[in-house]
Amino acid sequence: MKTDATTPKKPEFLIQEGWGVRLRRERKRLAYTQAEIAKLSGVSVVTYQQYEREEFEPRLGYLNQLDRLELNMRFILFGEEIERGSQKTLIESRVAALKAFKAMEDYVARLGRENISSEEKFAMFEVLRSQATPQVWV
């Protein structure tokens, strides 16, 4: 699809498409209103609503805030559901995924390149995440 200077380009996201719907599903599973989760996670209601509509990609610090509220971040970020009985594995996986994400962000920042696409960032993250066991990142 060709775009011209007057057509705004939809932003590219690092997180898999559909994360806003999964974020909404997790919020409802925990019985939060949008206003409650916005306040608890430190953003305005409007910003939170924009996240659910996938208008903006949340930063790592915000994802950490959501994790502290017991939202299933693996489900939100990757669409992966884990059985209820594997909570310890889930926590270890969350820690590994968040640390891999942080390592990828740090690496991109050290490169000093602003033009790395979301696809390239996601590919780097997936490599880090797939090669690491949770114990490597702890």
PDB file of C-alpha atoms in Angstrom:
ATOM      1  CA  MET A   1       0.000   0.000   0.000  1.00  0.00           C
ATOM      2  CA  LYS A   2       1.435   3.332  -1.033  1.00  0.00           C
ATOM      3  CA  THR A   3       1.125   6.269   1.346  1.00  0.00           C
ATOM      4  CA  ASP A   4       1.669   9.924   0.631  1.00  0.00           C
ATOM      5  CA  ALA A   5       2.693  12.751   2.931  1.00  0.00           C
ATOM      6  CA  THR A   6      -0.930  13.486   3.889  1.00  0.00           C
ATOM      7  CA  THR A   7      -1.846   9.912   4.832  1.00  0.00           C
ATOM      8  CA  PRO A   8      -0.728   9.090   8.362  1.00  0.00           C
ATOM      9  CA  LYS A   9       1.120   5.791   8.541  1.00  0.00           C
ATOM     10  CA  LYS A  10      -0.139   3.346  11.157  1.00  0.00           C
ATOM     11  CA  PRO A  11       2.623   2.873  13.736  1.00  0.00           C
ATOM     12  CA  GLU A  12       4.515  -0.425  13.798  1.00  0.00           C
ATOM     13  CA  PHE A  13       4.338  -2.237  17.126  1.00  0.00           C
ATOM     14  CA  LEU A  14       6.788  -4.571  18.809  1.00  0.00           C
ATOM     15  CA  ILE A  15       4.035  -6.459  20.617  1.00  0.00           C
ATOM     16  CA  GLN A  16       1.993  -8.984  18.630  1.00  0.00           C
ATOM     17  CA  GLU A  17      -1.181  -7.655  17.059  1.00  0.00           C
ATOM     18  CA  GLY A  18      -4.290  -8.115  19.161  1.00  0.00           C
ATOM     19  CA  TRP A  19      -2.585  -7.199  22.427  1.00  0.00           C
ATOM     20  CA  GLY A  20      -5.169  -4.489  23.137  1.00  0.00           C
ATOM     21  CA  VAL A  21      -7.988  -7.036  23.051  1.00  0.00           C
ATOM     22  CA  ARG A  22      -5.955  -9.337  25.303  1.00  0.00           C
ATOM     23  CA  LEU A  23      -5.248  -6.419  27.659  1.00  0.00           C
ATOM     24  CA  ARG A  24      -9.000  -5.731  27.878  1.00  0.00           C
ATOM     25  CA  ARG A  25      -9.681  -9.427  28.500  1.00  0.00           C
ATOM     26  CA  GLU A  26      -7.160  -9.547  31.352  1.00  0.00           C
ATOM     27  CA  ARG A  27      -8.581  -6.351  32.867  1.00  0.00           C
ATOM     28  CA  LYS A  28     -12.068  -7.852  32.828  1.00  0.00           C
ATOM     29  CA  ARG A  29     -10.811 -11.188  34.200  1.00  0.00           C
ATOM     30  CA  LEU A  30      -9.485  -9.301  37.240  1.00  0.00           C
ATOM     31  CA  ALA A  31     -12.732  -7.256  37.461  1.00  0.00           C
ATOM     32  CA  TYR A  32     -11.082  -3.849  37.000  1.00  0.00           C
ATOM     33  CA  THR A  33     -12.772  -0.930  35.301  1.00  0.00           C
ATOM     34  CA  GLN A  34     -10.700   1.104  32.860  1.00  0.00           C
ATOM     35  CA  ALA A  35     -10.549   3.925  35.401  1.00  0.00           C
ATOM     36  CA  GLU A  36      -9.364   1.592  38.185  1.00  0.00           C
ATOM     37  CA  ILE A  37      -6.601  -0.054  36.179  1.00  0.00           C
ATOM     38  CA  ALA A  38      -5.498   3.304  34.760  1.00  0.00           C
ATOM     39  CA  LYS A  39      -5.123   4.739  38.259  1.00  0.00           C
ATOM     40  CA  LEU A  40      -3.395   1.628  39.635  1.00  0.00           C
ATOM     41  CA  SER A  41      -0.978   1.485  36.709  1.00  0.00           C
ATOM     42  CA  GLY A  42      -0.161   5.200  36.744  1.00  0.00           C
ATOM     43  CA  VAL A  43      -1.687   6.449  33.489  1.00  0.00           C
ATOM     44  CA  SER A  44      -4.711   8.511  32.583  1.00  0.00           C
ATOM     45  CA  VAL A  45      -7.954   6.816  31.592  1.00  0.00           C
ATOM     46  CA  VAL A  46      -7.562   8.210  28.072  1.00  0.00           C
ATOM     47  CA  THR A  47      -4.060   6.727  27.759  1.00  0.00           C
ATOM     48  CA  TYR A  48      -5.269   3.367  29.019  1.00  0.00           C
ATOM     49  CA  GLN A  49      -8.145   3.405  26.534  1.00  0.00           C
ATOM     50  CA  GLN A  50      -5.657   4.148  23.756  1.00  0.00           C
ATOM     51  CA  TYR A  51      -3.651   1.098  24.837  1.00  0.00           C
ATOM     52  CA  GLU A  52      -6.741  -1.113  24.613  1.00  0.00           C
ATOM     53  CA  ARG A  53      -7.386   0.284  21.107  1.00  0.00           C
ATOM     54  CA  GLU A  54      -3.691  -0.348  20.249  1.00  0.00           C
ATOM     55  CA  GLU A  55      -3.127   3.277  19.291  1.00  0.00           C
ATOM     56  CA  PHE A  56       0.122   3.382  21.275  1.00  0.00           C
ATOM     57  CA  GLU A  57       2.598   0.719  22.296  1.00  0.00           C
ATOM     58  CA  PRO A  58       3.267   0.726  26.047  1.00  0.00           C
ATOM     59  CA  ARG A  59       6.793   1.181  27.346  1.00  0.00           C
ATOM     60  CA  LEU A  60       8.593  -1.463  29.375  1.00  0.00           C
ATOM     61  CA  GLY A  61       8.011   0.429  32.647  1.00  0.00           C
ATOM     62  CA  TYR A  62       4.271   0.395  32.056  1.00  0.00           C
ATOM     63  CA  LEU A  63       4.337  -3.336  31.274  1.00  0.00           C
ATOM     64  CA  ASN A  64       6.099  -3.828  34.615  1.00  0.00           C
ATOM     65  CA  GLN A  65       3.306  -1.888  36.321  1.00  0.00           C
ATOM     66  CA  LEU A  66       0.703  -4.171  34.722  1.00  0.00           C
ATOM     67  CA  ASP A  67       2.693  -7.219  35.794  1.00  0.00           C
ATOM     68  CA  ARG A  68       2.622  -5.990  39.402  1.00  0.00           C
ATOM     69  CA  LEU A  69      -1.175  -5.916  39.144  1.00  0.00           C
ATOM     70  CA  GLU A  70      -1.107  -9.660  38.368  1.00  0.00           C
ATOM     71  CA  LEU A  71      -2.119  -9.364  34.723  1.00  0.00           C
ATOM     72  CA  ASN A  72      -0.918 -12.309  32.634  1.00  0.00           C
ATOM     73  CA  MET A  73       1.773 -10.509  30.643  1.00  0.00           C
ATOM     74  CA  ARG A  74       2.705 -13.568  28.591  1.00  0.00           C
ATOM     75  CA  PHE A  75      -0.891 -13.700  27.371  1.00  0.00           C
ATOM     76  CA  ILE A  76      -1.066  -9.952  26.687  1.00  0.00           C
ATOM     77  CA  LEU A  77       2.267  -9.768  24.845  1.00  0.00           C
ATOM     78  CA  PHE A  78       2.295 -13.081  22.994  1.00  0.00           C
ATOM     79  CA  GLY A  79      -1.212 -14.532  23.227  1.00  0.00           C
ATOM     80  CA  GLU A  80       0.127 -17.569  25.092  1.00  0.00           C
ATOM     81  CA  GLU A  81      -2.092 -19.012  27.786  1.00  0.00           C
ATOM     82  CA  ILE A  82      -0.627 -21.147  30.539  1.00  0.00           C
ATOM     83  CA  GLU A  83      -2.435 -23.684  32.710  1.00  0.00           C
ATOM     84  CA  ARG A  84      -3.358 -22.438  36.170  1.00  0.00           C
ATOM     85  CA  GLY A  85      -1.182 -25.067  37.909  1.00  0.00           C
ATOM     86  CA  SER A  86       2.071 -23.748  36.474  1.00  0.00           C
ATOM     87  CA  GLN A  87       2.219 -20.404  38.304  1.00  0.00           C
ATOM     88  CA  LYS A  88       5.927 -20.719  39.259  1.00  0.00           C
ATOM     89  CA  THR A  89       6.835 -21.466  35.644  1.00  0.00           C
ATOM     90  CA  LEU A  90       4.682 -18.543  34.550  1.00  0.00           C
ATOM     91  CA  ILE A  91       6.476 -16.156  36.889  1.00  0.00           C
ATOM     92  CA  GLU A  92       9.892 -17.414  35.767  1.00  0.00           C
ATOM     93  CA  SER A  93       8.817 -17.061  32.137  1.00  0.00           C
ATOM     94  CA  ARG A  94       7.550 -13.534  32.754  1.00  0.00           C
ATOM     95  CA  VAL A  95      10.829 -12.545  34.363  1.00  0.00           C
ATOM     96  CA  ALA A  96      12.790 -14.056  31.470  1.00  0.00           C
ATOM     97  CA  ALA A  97      10.585 -12.347  28.868  1.00  0.00           C
ATOM     98  CA  LEU A  98      10.775  -8.935  30.550  1.00  0.00           C
ATOM     99  CA  LYS A  99      14.540  -9.183  30.991  1.00  0.00           C
ATOM    100  CA  ALA A 100      14.957 -10.272  27.367  1.00  0.00           C
ATOM    101  CA  PHE A 101      12.819  -7.290  26.307  1.00  0.00           C
ATOM    102  CA  LYS A 102      14.957  -4.952  28.445  1.00  0.00           C
ATOM    103  CA  ALA A 103      18.166  -6.454  27.014  1.00  0.00           C
ATOM    104  CA  MET A 104      16.862  -5.867  23.490  1.00  0.00           C
ATOM    105  CA  GLU A 105      15.899  -2.261  24.317  1.00  0.00           C
ATOM    106  CA  ASP A 106      19.336  -1.616  25.880  1.00  0.00           C
ATOM    107  CA  TYR A 107      21.081  -3.081  22.843  1.00  0.00           C
ATOM    108  CA  VAL A 108      19.070  -0.934  20.428  1.00  0.00           C
ATOM    109  CA  ALA A 109      19.797   2.166  22.563  1.00  0.00           C
ATOM    110  CA  ARG A 110      23.541   1.394  22.542  1.00  0.00           C
ATOM    111  CA  LEU A 111      23.460   1.089  18.761  1.00  0.00           C
ATOM    112  CA  GLY A 112      22.183   4.640  18.607  1.00  0.00           C
ATOM    113  CA  ARG A 113      20.003   3.797  15.648  1.00  0.00           C
ATOM    114  CA  GLU A 114      16.572   5.339  15.581  1.00  0.00           C
ATOM    115  CA  ASN A 115      15.517   3.644  12.355  1.00  0.00           C
ATOM    116  CA  ILE A 116      15.271   0.041  13.580  1.00  0.00           C
ATOM    117  CA  SER A 117      11.868  -1.264  12.607  1.00  0.00           C
ATOM    118  CA  SER A 118       9.478  -2.936  15.007  1.00  0.00           C
ATOM    119  CA  GLU A 119       9.935  -6.167  13.071  1.00  0.00           C
ATOM    120  CA  GLU A 120      13.707  -6.052  13.628  1.00  0.00           C
ATOM    121  CA  LYS A 121      13.229  -5.308  17.332  1.00  0.00           C
ATOM    122  CA  PHE A 122      10.717  -8.123  17.691  1.00  0.00           C
ATOM    123  CA  ALA A 123      13.058 -10.533  15.896  1.00  0.00           C
ATOM    124  CA  MET A 124      15.905  -9.603  18.277  1.00  0.00           C
ATOM    125  CA  PHE A 125      13.608 -10.056  21.257  1.00  0.00           C
ATOM    126  CA  GLU A 126      12.385 -13.447  20.032  1.00  0.00           C
ATOM    127  CA  VAL A 127      15.975 -14.642  19.622  1.00  0.00           C
ATOM    128  CA  LEU A 128      16.844 -13.517  23.156  1.00  0.00           C
ATOM    129  CA  ARG A 129      13.683 -15.042  24.587  1.00  0.00           C
ATOM    130  CA  SER A 130      14.013 -18.352  22.751  1.00  0.00           C
ATOM    131  CA  GLN A 131      17.682 -18.836  23.658  1.00  0.00           C
ATOM    132  CA  ALA A 132      17.311 -18.102  27.339  1.00  0.00           C
ATOM    133  CA  THR A 133      15.996 -20.226  30.132  1.00  0.00           C
ATOM    134  CA  PRO A 134      14.499 -18.270  33.022  1.00  0.00           C
ATOM    135  CA  GLN A 135      17.571 -19.022  35.162  1.00  0.00           C
ATOM    136  CA  VAL A 136      19.838 -17.222  32.645  1.00  0.00           C
ATOM    137  CA  TRP A 137      18.023 -13.930  33.213  1.00  0.00           C
ATOM    138  CA  VAL A 138      17.616 -14.111  36.993  1.00  0.00           C
TER     139      VAL A 138
END
